[in-house]
Coordinates of C-alpha atoms in Angstrom, one line a residue:
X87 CA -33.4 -84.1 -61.6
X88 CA -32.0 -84.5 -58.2
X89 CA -29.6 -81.4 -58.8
X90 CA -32.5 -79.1 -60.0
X91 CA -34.4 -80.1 -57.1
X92 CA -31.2 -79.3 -54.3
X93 CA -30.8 -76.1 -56.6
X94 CA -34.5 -75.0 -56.3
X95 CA -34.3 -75.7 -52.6
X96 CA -31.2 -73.4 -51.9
X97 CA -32.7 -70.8 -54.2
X98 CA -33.3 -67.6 -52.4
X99 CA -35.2 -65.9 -55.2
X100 CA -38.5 -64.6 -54.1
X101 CA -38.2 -65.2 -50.7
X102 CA -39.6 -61.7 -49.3
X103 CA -43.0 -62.6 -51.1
X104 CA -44.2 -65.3 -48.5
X105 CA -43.2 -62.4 -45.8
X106 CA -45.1 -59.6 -47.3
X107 CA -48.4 -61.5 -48.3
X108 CA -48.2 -62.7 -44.2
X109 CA -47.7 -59.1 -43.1
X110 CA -50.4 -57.5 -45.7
X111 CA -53.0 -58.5 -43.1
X112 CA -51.3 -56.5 -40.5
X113 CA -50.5 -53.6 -42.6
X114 CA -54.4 -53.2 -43.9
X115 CA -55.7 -54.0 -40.3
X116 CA -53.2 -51.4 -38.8
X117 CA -54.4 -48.3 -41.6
X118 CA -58.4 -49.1 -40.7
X119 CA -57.5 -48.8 -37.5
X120 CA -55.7 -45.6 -37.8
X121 CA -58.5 -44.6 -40.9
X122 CA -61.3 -45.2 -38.2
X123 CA -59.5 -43.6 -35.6
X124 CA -59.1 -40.0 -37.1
X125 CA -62.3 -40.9 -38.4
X126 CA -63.7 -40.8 -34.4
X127 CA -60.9 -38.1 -33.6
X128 CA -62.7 -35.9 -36.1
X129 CA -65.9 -36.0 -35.2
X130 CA -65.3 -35.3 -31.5
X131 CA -63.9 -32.1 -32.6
X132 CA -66.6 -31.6 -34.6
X133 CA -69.1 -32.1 -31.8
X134 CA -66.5 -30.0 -29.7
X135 CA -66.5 -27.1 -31.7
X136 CA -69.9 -27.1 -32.1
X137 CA -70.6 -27.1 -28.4
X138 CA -68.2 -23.9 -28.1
X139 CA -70.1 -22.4 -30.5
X140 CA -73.3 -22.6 -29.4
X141 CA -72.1 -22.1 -25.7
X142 CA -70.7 -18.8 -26.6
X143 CA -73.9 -18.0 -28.1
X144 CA -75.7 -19.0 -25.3
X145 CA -73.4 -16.5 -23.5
X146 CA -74.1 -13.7 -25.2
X147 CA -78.0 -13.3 -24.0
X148 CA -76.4 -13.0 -20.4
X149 CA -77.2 -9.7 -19.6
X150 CA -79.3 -10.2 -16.5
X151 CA -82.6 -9.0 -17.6
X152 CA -85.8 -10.6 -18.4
X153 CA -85.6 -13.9 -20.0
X154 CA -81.9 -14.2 -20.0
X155 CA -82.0 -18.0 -19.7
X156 CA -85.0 -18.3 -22.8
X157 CA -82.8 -16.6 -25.1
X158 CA -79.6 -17.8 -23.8
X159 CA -81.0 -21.7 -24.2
X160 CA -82.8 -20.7 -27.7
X161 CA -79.4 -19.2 -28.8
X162 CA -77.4 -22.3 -28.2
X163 CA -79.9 -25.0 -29.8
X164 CA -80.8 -22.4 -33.3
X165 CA -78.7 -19.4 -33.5
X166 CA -75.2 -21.6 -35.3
X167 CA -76.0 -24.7 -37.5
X168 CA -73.2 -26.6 -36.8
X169 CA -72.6 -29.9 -38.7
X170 CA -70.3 -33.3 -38.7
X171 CA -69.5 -34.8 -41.6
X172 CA -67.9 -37.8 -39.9
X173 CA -71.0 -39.0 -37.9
X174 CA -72.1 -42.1 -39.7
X175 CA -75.1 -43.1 -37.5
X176 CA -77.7 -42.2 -39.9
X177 CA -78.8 -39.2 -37.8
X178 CA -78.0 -36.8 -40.6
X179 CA -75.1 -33.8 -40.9
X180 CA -76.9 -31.2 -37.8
X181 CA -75.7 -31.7 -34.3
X182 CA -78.5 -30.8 -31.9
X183 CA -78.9 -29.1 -29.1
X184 CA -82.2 -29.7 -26.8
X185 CA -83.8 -26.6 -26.3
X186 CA -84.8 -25.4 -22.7
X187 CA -86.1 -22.5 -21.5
X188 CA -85.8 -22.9 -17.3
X189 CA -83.1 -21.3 -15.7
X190 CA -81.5 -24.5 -13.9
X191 CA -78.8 -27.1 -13.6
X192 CA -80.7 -29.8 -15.4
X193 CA -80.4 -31.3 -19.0
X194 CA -78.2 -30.2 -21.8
X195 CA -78.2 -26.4 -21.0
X196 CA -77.0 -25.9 -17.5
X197 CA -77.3 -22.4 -16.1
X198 CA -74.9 -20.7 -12.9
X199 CA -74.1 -18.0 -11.2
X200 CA -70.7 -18.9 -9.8
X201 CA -67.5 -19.5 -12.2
X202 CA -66.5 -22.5 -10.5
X203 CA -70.1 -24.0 -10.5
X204 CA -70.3 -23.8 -6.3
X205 CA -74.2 -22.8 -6.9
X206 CA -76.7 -23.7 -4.3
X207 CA -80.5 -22.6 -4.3
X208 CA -82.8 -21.3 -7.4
X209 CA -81.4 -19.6 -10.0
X210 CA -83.3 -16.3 -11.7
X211 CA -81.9 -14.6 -14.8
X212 CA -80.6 -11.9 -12.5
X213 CA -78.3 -14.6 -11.2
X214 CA -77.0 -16.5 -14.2
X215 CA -73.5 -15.4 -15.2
X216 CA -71.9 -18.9 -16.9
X217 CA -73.7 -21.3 -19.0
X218 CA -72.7 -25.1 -20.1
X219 CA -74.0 -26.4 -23.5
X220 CA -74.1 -30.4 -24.1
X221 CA -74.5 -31.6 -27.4
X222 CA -76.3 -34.5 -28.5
X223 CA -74.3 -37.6 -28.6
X224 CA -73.4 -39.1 -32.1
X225 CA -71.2 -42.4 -33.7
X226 CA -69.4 -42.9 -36.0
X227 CA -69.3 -46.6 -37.5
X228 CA -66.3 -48.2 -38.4
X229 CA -65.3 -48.7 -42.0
X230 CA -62.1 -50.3 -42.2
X231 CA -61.4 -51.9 -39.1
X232 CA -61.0 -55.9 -39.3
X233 CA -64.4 -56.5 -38.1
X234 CA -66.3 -54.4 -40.7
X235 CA -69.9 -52.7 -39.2
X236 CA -69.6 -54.7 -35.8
X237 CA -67.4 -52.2 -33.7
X238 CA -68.2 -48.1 -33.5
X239 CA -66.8 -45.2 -31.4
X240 CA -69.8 -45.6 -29.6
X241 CA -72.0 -42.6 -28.7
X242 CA -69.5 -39.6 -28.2
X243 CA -70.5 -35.8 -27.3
X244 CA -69.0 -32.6 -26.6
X245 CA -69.8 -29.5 -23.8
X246 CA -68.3 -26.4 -23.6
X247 CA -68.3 -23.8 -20.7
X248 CA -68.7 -20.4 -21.1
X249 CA -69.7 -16.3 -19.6
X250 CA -69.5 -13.0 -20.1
X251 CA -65.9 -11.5 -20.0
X252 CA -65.9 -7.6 -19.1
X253 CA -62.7 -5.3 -19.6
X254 CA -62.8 -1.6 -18.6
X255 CA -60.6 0.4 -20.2
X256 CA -59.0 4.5 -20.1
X257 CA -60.1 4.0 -16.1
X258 CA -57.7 4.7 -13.5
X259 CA -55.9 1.4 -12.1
X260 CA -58.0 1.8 -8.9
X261 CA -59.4 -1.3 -6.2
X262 CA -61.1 -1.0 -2.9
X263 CA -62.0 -4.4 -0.6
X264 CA -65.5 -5.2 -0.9
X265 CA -67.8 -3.6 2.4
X266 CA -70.1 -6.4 2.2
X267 CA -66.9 -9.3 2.3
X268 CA -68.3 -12.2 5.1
X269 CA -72.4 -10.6 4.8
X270 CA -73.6 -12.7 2.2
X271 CA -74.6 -9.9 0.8
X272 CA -74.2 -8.1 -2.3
X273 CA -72.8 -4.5 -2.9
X274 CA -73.5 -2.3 -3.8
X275 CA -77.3 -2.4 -2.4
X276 CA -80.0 0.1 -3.2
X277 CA -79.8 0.9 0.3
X278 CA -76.0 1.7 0.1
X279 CA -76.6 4.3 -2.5
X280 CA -75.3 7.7 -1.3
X281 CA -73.1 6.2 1.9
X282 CA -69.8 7.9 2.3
X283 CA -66.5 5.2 2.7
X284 CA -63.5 7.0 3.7
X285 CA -61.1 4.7 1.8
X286 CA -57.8 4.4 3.9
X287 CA -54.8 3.5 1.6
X288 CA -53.8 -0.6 2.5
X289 CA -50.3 -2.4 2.9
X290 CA -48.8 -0.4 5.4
X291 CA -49.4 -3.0 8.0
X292 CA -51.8 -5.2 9.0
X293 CA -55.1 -7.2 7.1
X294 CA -56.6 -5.5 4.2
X295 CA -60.3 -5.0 4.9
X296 CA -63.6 -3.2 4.4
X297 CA -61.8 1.0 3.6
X298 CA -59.0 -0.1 2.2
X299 CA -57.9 0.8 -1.0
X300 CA -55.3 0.4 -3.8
X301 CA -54.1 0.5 -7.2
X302 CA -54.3 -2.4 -9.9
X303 CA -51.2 -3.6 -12.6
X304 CA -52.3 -2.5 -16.1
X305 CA -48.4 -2.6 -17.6
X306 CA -47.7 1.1 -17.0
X307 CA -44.8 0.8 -15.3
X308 CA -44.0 1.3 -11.1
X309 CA -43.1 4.4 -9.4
X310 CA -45.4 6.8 -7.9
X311 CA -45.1 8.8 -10.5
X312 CA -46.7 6.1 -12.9
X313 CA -49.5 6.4 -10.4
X314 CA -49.8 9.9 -10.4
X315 CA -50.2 10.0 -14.3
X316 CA -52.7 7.0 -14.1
X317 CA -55.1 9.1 -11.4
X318 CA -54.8 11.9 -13.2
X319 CA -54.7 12.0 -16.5
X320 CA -58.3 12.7 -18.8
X321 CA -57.5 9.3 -20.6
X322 CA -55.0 7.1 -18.4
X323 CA -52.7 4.9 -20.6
X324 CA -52.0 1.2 -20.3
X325 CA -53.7 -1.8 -20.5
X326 CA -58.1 -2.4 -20.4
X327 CA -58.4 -3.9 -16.8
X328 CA -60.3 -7.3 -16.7
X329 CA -63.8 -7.0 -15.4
X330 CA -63.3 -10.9 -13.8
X331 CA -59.5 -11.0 -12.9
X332 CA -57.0 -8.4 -11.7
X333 CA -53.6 -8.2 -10.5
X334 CA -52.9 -5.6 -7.1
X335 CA -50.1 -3.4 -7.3
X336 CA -47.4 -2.3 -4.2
X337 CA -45.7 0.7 -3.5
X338 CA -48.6 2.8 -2.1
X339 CA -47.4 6.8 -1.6
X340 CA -49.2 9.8 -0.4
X341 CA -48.3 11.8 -3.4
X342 CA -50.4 10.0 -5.9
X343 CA -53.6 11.8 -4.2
X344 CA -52.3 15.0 -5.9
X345 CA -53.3 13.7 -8.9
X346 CA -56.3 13.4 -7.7
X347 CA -57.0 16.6 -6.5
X348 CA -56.1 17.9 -10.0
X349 CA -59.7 16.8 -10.7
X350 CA -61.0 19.7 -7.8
X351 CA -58.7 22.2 -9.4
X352 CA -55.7 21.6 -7.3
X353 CA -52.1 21.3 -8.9
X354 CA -49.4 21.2 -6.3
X355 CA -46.0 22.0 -6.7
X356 CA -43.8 18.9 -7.3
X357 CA -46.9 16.9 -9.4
X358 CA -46.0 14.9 -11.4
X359 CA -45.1 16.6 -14.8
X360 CA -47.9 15.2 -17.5
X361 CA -50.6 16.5 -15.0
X362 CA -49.4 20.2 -15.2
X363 CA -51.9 22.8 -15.0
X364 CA -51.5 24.0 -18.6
X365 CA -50.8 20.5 -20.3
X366 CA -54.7 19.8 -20.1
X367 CA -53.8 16.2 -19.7
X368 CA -55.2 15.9 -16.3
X369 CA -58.2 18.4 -16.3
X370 CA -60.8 19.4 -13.6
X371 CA -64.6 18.8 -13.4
X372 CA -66.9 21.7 -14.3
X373 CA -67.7 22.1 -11.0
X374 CA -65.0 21.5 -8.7
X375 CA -67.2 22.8 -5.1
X376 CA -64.6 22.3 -2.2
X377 CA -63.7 23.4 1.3
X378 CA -60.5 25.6 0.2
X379 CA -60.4 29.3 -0.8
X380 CA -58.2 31.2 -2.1
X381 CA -57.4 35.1 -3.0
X382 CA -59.1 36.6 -6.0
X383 CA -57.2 35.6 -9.5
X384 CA -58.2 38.9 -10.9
X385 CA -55.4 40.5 -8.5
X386 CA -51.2 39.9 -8.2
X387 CA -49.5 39.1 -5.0
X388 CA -50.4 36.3 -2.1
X389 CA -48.9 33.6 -3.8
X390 CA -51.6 33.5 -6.9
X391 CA -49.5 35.3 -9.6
X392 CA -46.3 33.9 -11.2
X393 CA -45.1 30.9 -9.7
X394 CA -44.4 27.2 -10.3
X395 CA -48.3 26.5 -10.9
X396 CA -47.3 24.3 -14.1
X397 CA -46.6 21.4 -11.2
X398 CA -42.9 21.5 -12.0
X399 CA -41.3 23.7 -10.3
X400 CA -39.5 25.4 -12.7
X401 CA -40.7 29.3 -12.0
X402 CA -42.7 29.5 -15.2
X403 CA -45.2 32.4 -14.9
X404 CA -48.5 30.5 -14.4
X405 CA -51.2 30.9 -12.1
X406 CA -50.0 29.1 -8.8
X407 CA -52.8 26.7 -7.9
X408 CA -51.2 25.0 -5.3
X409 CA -52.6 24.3 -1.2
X410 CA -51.2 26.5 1.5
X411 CA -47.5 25.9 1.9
X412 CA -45.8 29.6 2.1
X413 CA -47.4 31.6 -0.5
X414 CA -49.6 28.5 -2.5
X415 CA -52.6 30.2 -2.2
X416 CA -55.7 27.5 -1.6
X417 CA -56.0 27.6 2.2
X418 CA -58.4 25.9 4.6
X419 CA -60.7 28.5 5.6
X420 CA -60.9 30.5 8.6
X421 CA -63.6 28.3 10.2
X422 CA -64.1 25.1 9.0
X423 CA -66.9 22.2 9.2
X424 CA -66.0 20.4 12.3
X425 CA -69.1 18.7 13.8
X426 CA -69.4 18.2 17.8
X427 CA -68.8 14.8 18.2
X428 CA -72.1 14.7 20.8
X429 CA -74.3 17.2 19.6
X430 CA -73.3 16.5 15.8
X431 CA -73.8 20.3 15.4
X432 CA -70.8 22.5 13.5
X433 CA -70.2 25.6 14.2
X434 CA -71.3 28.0 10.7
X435 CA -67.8 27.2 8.4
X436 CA -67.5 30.6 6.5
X437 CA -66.6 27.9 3.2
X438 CA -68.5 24.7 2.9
X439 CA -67.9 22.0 0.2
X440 CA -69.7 18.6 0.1
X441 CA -69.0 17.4 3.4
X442 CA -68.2 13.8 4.8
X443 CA -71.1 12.0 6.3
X444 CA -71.5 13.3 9.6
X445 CA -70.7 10.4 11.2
X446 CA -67.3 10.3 9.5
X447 CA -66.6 14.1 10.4
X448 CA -66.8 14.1 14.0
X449 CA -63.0 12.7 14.5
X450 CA -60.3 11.5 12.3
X451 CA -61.8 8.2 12.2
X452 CA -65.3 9.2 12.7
X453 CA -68.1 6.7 14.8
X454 CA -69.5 5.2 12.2
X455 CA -71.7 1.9 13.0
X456 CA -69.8 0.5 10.1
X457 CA -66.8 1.8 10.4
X458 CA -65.4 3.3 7.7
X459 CA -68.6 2.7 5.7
X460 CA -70.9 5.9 6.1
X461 CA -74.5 5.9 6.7
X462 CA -75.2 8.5 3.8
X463 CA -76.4 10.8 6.2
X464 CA -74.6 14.6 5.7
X465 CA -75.6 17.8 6.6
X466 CA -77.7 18.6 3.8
X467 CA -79.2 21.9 5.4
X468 CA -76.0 23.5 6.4
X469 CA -74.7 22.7 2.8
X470 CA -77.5 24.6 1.6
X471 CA -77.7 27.9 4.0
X472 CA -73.8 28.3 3.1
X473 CA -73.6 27.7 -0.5
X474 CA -77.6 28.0 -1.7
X475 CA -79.5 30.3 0.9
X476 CA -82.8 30.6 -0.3
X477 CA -83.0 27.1 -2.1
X478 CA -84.6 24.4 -0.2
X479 CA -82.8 21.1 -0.4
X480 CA -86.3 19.4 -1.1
X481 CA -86.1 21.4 -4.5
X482 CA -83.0 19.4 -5.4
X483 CA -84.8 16.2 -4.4
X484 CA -87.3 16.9 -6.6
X485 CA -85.5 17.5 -9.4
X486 CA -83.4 14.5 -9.0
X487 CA -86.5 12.3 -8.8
X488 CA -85.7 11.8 -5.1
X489 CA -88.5 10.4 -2.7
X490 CA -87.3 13.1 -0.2
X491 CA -84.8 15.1 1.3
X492 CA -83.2 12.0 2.9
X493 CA -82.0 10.2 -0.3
X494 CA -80.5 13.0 -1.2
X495 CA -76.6 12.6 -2.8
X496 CA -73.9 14.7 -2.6
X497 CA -74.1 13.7 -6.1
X498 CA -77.3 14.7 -6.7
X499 CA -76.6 17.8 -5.8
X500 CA -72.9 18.4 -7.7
X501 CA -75.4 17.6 -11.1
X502 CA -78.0 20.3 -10.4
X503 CA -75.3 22.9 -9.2
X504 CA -74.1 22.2 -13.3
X505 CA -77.3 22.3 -14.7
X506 CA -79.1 25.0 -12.8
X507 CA -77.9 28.9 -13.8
X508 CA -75.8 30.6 -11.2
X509 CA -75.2 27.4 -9.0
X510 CA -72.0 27.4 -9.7
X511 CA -71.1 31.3 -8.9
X512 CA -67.4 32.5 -9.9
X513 CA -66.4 33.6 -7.2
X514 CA -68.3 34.2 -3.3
X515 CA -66.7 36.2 -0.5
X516 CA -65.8 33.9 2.3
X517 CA -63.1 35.8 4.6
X518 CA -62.0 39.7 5.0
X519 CA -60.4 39.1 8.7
X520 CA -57.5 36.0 7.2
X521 CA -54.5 37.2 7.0
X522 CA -51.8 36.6 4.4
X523 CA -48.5 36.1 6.7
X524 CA -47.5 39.5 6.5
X525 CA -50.0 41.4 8.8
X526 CA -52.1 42.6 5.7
X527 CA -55.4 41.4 5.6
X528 CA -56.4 39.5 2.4
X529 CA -59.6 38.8 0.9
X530 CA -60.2 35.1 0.2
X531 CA -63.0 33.6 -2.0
X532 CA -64.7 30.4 -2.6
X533 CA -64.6 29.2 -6.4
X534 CA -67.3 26.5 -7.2
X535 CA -66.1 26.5 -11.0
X536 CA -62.6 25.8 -12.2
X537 CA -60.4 28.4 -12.0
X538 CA -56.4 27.1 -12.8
X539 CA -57.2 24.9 -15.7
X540 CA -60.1 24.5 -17.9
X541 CA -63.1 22.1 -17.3
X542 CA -64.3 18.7 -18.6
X543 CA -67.8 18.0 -19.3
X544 CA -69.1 14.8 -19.2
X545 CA -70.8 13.0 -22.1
X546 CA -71.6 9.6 -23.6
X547 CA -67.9 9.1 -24.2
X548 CA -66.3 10.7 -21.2
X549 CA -66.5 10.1 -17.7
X550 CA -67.6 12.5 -15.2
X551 CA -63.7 14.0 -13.9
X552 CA -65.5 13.1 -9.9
X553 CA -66.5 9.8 -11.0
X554 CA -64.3 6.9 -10.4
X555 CA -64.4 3.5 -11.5
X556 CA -63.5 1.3 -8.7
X557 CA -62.9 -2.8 -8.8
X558 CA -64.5 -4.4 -5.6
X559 CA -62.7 -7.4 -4.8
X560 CA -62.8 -9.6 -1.4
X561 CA -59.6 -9.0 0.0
X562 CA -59.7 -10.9 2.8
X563 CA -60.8 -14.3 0.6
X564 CA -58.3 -13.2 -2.0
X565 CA -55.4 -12.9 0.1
X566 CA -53.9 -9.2 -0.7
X567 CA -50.7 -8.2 0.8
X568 CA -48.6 -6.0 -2.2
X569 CA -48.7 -7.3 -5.3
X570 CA -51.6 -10.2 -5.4
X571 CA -52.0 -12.0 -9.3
X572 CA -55.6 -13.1 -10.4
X573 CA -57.8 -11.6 -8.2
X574 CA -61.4 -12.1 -8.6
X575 CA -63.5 -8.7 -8.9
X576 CA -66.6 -8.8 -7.7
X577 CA -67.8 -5.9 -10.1
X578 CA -66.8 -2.5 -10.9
X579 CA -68.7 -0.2 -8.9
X580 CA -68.7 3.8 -9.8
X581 CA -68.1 6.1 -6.3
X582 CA -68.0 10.2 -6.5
X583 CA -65.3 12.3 -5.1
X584 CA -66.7 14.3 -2.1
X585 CA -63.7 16.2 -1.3
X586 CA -60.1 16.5 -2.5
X587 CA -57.2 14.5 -0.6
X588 CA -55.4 17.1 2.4
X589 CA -54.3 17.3 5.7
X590 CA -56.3 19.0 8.1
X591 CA -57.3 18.7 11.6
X592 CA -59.7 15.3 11.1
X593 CA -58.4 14.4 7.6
X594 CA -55.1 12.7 6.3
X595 CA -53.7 13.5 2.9
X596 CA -53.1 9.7 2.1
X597 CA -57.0 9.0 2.5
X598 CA -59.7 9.5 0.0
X599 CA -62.9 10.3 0.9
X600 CA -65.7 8.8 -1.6
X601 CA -69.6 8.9 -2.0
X602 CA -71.3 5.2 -3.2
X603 CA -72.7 6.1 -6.3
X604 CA -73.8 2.6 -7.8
X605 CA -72.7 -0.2 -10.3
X606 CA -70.1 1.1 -12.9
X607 CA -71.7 2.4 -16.1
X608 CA -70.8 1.7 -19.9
X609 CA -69.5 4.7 -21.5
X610 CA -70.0 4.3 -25.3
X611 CA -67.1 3.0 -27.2
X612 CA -67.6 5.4 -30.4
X613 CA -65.1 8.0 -30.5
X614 CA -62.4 9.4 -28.6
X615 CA -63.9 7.7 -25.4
X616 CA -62.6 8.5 -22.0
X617 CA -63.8 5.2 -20.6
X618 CA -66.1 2.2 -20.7
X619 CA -67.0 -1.1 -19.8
X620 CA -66.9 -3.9 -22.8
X621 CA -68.3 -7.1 -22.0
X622 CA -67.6 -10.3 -24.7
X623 CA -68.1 -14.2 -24.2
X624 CA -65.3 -16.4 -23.6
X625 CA -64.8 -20.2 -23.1
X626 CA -63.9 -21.1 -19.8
X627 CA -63.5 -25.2 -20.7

């Protein structure tokens, strides 16, 4: 006996046992614990998910118009059923959403009109841009855990942030600081409709401000050839340009504004190639009314026959279309519109295109109250006794809806020269007395219709070729010296071209000269579509 009990004693057999029935507690303790916890983990993401949901919903119905905020808040609470299946509480599978239809900061469905929630003052559905859902909170009760039914994640919920994302795409890469930076007010304004801005091209020296312009990063490339394409071209390439956040492009040059002019029917020699008269890749508009003539087409000699037209400069025959250097045979005409700076009057121009506001063509950099923001008021009745004699300008108005003379665009009347037979005449006589550099007189005519490359009409997929889409973006808030990253744009506004880019005696070819036509328009997306404005939801937190 007393050597079995030593022997059982020093046995060793079995010893783990007593260990692992000690450390079972542990072990089941530690795997509720974990059990309950991805129990809890689970259903925050399912309350999370359905508070994206329903705040991209909610999102959707904010398009400014009547009711916005209604349908916005009766989106997020009973467009998406979203359920949890971890919820335990006894409030069933739907998470909920408490409807509201006010537009405010209050309760689960929070309305504003800033992105980073800076709001102050009422809110209308005009205003509301960014909406924040809330879900109602749920538990979940825990299962496993040591203390069975007395502990719980306790009430948990979920919001989600969210707007209205816009991207406009096949636009060219084109910004301009806002006019109405340090107002308070917005832009562009009823009131503003039909002002001129003469946009001076920015980062050669000093602040960027009101006028100034530039170009915006869409992954084409750099080089002012890149540029040129992009201005250009009938469908520019590269990447859609966010309707909220933009990066500015360097490297400004004066020859990208020959790509715009290809839009008035101007190719000069040395353009870029893609935009060559006969590539059709960078087309005018239909009517393409301008302050430059040029020698009937019907006839050879003065520059307008064979020559490097084709923008390359490689001799091929093709009608030269290029502005008076040598032989190119668009010229200034003999008198131009040059306004007295007191009396405002101008002597009779024998060629007329839209002309700058008048307060804007008086000098180089004009006396404009606002600078280089216009007042919108041009001379309408010397436009019309040299291009429509006969035609009263009120007839236009009328036909444009106008309340008067006085409201009447340059744009307004580019639109009824298309529509209205004969407005846009092939040819008028302007000059018999210019001469051609040779001591022959030639005969120079104005040409309101395209003449060098074919036209571009408009339509529901195309934009007008004098229509650009411009991003309006604080410059002065956002910093912009070169190449800025994540600039805010205030919207896209759409201006028309009043006049192509040249040097002459109160112009400077870098500058582009632009009429305010209003907020940028969606083109529809169907079909080979020039441009347009797509707006989608997306979650900001």
């Amino acid at each position: 006996m007393p050597d079995l009990r030593k022997a059982l004693l020093q046995s060793t057999s079995g010893a783990v046992a007593p260990t692992v029935a000690l450390s079972l507690f542990g072990l089941v303790a530690a795997g509720g614990i974990a059990f309950d916890y991805a129990r809890m983990a689970s259903l925050d993401s399912e309350l999370q998910n359905a508070a994206d949901q329903a705040a991209l919903a909610a999102a959707t119905q904010l398009d400014g118009k009547t009711d916005a905020c209604s349908r916005a808040a009766s989106a997020a609470s009973a467009l998406i059923r979203n359920d949890t299946r971890f919820a335990n509480d006894g409030g069933g599978y739907a998470v909920t959403i408490a409807n509201e239809a006010t537009c405010d900061r209050t309760g689960f469905i929070k309305f504003y009109k800033n992105k980073d929630r800076s709001d102050t003052g009422a809110l209308t559905d005009a205003d509301v841009n960014f909406v924040e859902v809330t879900v109602n909170s749920r538990s979940a009760f825990f299962a496993l855990t040591p203390i069975v039914a007395v502990l719980s994640s306790g009430p948990l919920s979920a919001k989600a942030y969210a707007g209205v994302g816009g991207a406009i795409c096949k636009v060219p890469p084109v910004m301009m600081c806002n006019p109405a930076e340090g107002t308070g007010q917005d832009f562009p304004l009823s009131t503003d409709i039909g002002k001129g801005i003469r946009l001076v091209a920015g980062g050669s020296g000093g602040a960027w401000g009101p006028g100034n312009f530039g170009y915006l990063e869409t992954n084409l490339g750099s080089g002012a050839n890149v540029l040129e394409t992009a201005l250009g071209a009938n469908v520019p390439g590269g990447d859609c340009i966010s309707a909220d956040e933009v990066t500015t492009k360097p490297g400004l040059s004066v020859s990208v504004t020959d790509a715009v002019n290809t839009r008035f029917d101007i190719y000069e020699n040395g353009l870029v190639n893609y935009c060559a008269s006969g590539t059709g890749n960078c087309s005018p508009a239909l009517n393409t009314r301008k302050d430059v003539v040029r020698p009937d087409i019907s006839s050879n000699g003065n520059g307008n026959g064979n020559g490097n037209g084709n923008g390359n400069g490689n001799g091929n025959a093709a009608l030269n279309c290029a502005v008076g250097n040598g032989t190119d045979p668009w010229k200034l005409p003999s008198v131009q519109y040059l306004p007295d700076p007191v009396s405002r009057v101008s002597t009779t121009p024998t060629n007329m295109g839209f002309p700058r506001d008048i307060c804007h063509s008086v000098s180089s950099t004009g006396d404009c109250a606002a600078g280089r923001i216009g007042d919108g008021l041009w001379d309408r009745a010397l436009y019309f006794q040299i291009n429509h004699p006969g035609i009263s300008p009120a007839t236009v108005a009328s036909w444009a809806g106008k309340s008067g003379i006085s409201t009447l665009t340059r744009y307004d009347v580019y639109r009824w020269e298309i529509a209205t037979s004969g407005a846009l005449a092939p040819k008028s006589a302007e000059s018999v007395s210019q001469g051609n550099g040779n001591g022959n007189t030639t005969n120079y005519y104005s040409y309101s219709a395209p003449v060098c490359a074919a036209g571009m009409a408009p339509s529901a997929q195309v934009r007008d070729r004098r229509i650009l889409s411009v991003a309006v973006v604080n410059c002065a808030a956002e910093g912009i010296q070169g190449q800025t990253k994540n600039v805010h744009v205030e919207k896209f506004v759409d201006v028309f071209l009043v006049e192509p880019s040249l040097t002459r005696s109160r112009t400077n070819k870098a500058d582009i000269y632009v009429e305010i036509k209003g907020e940028a328009e969606p083109l529809s997306e169907t079909g080979a579509a020039q441009a347009f404005l797509r707006n989608v939801p997306y979650l900001i937190e």
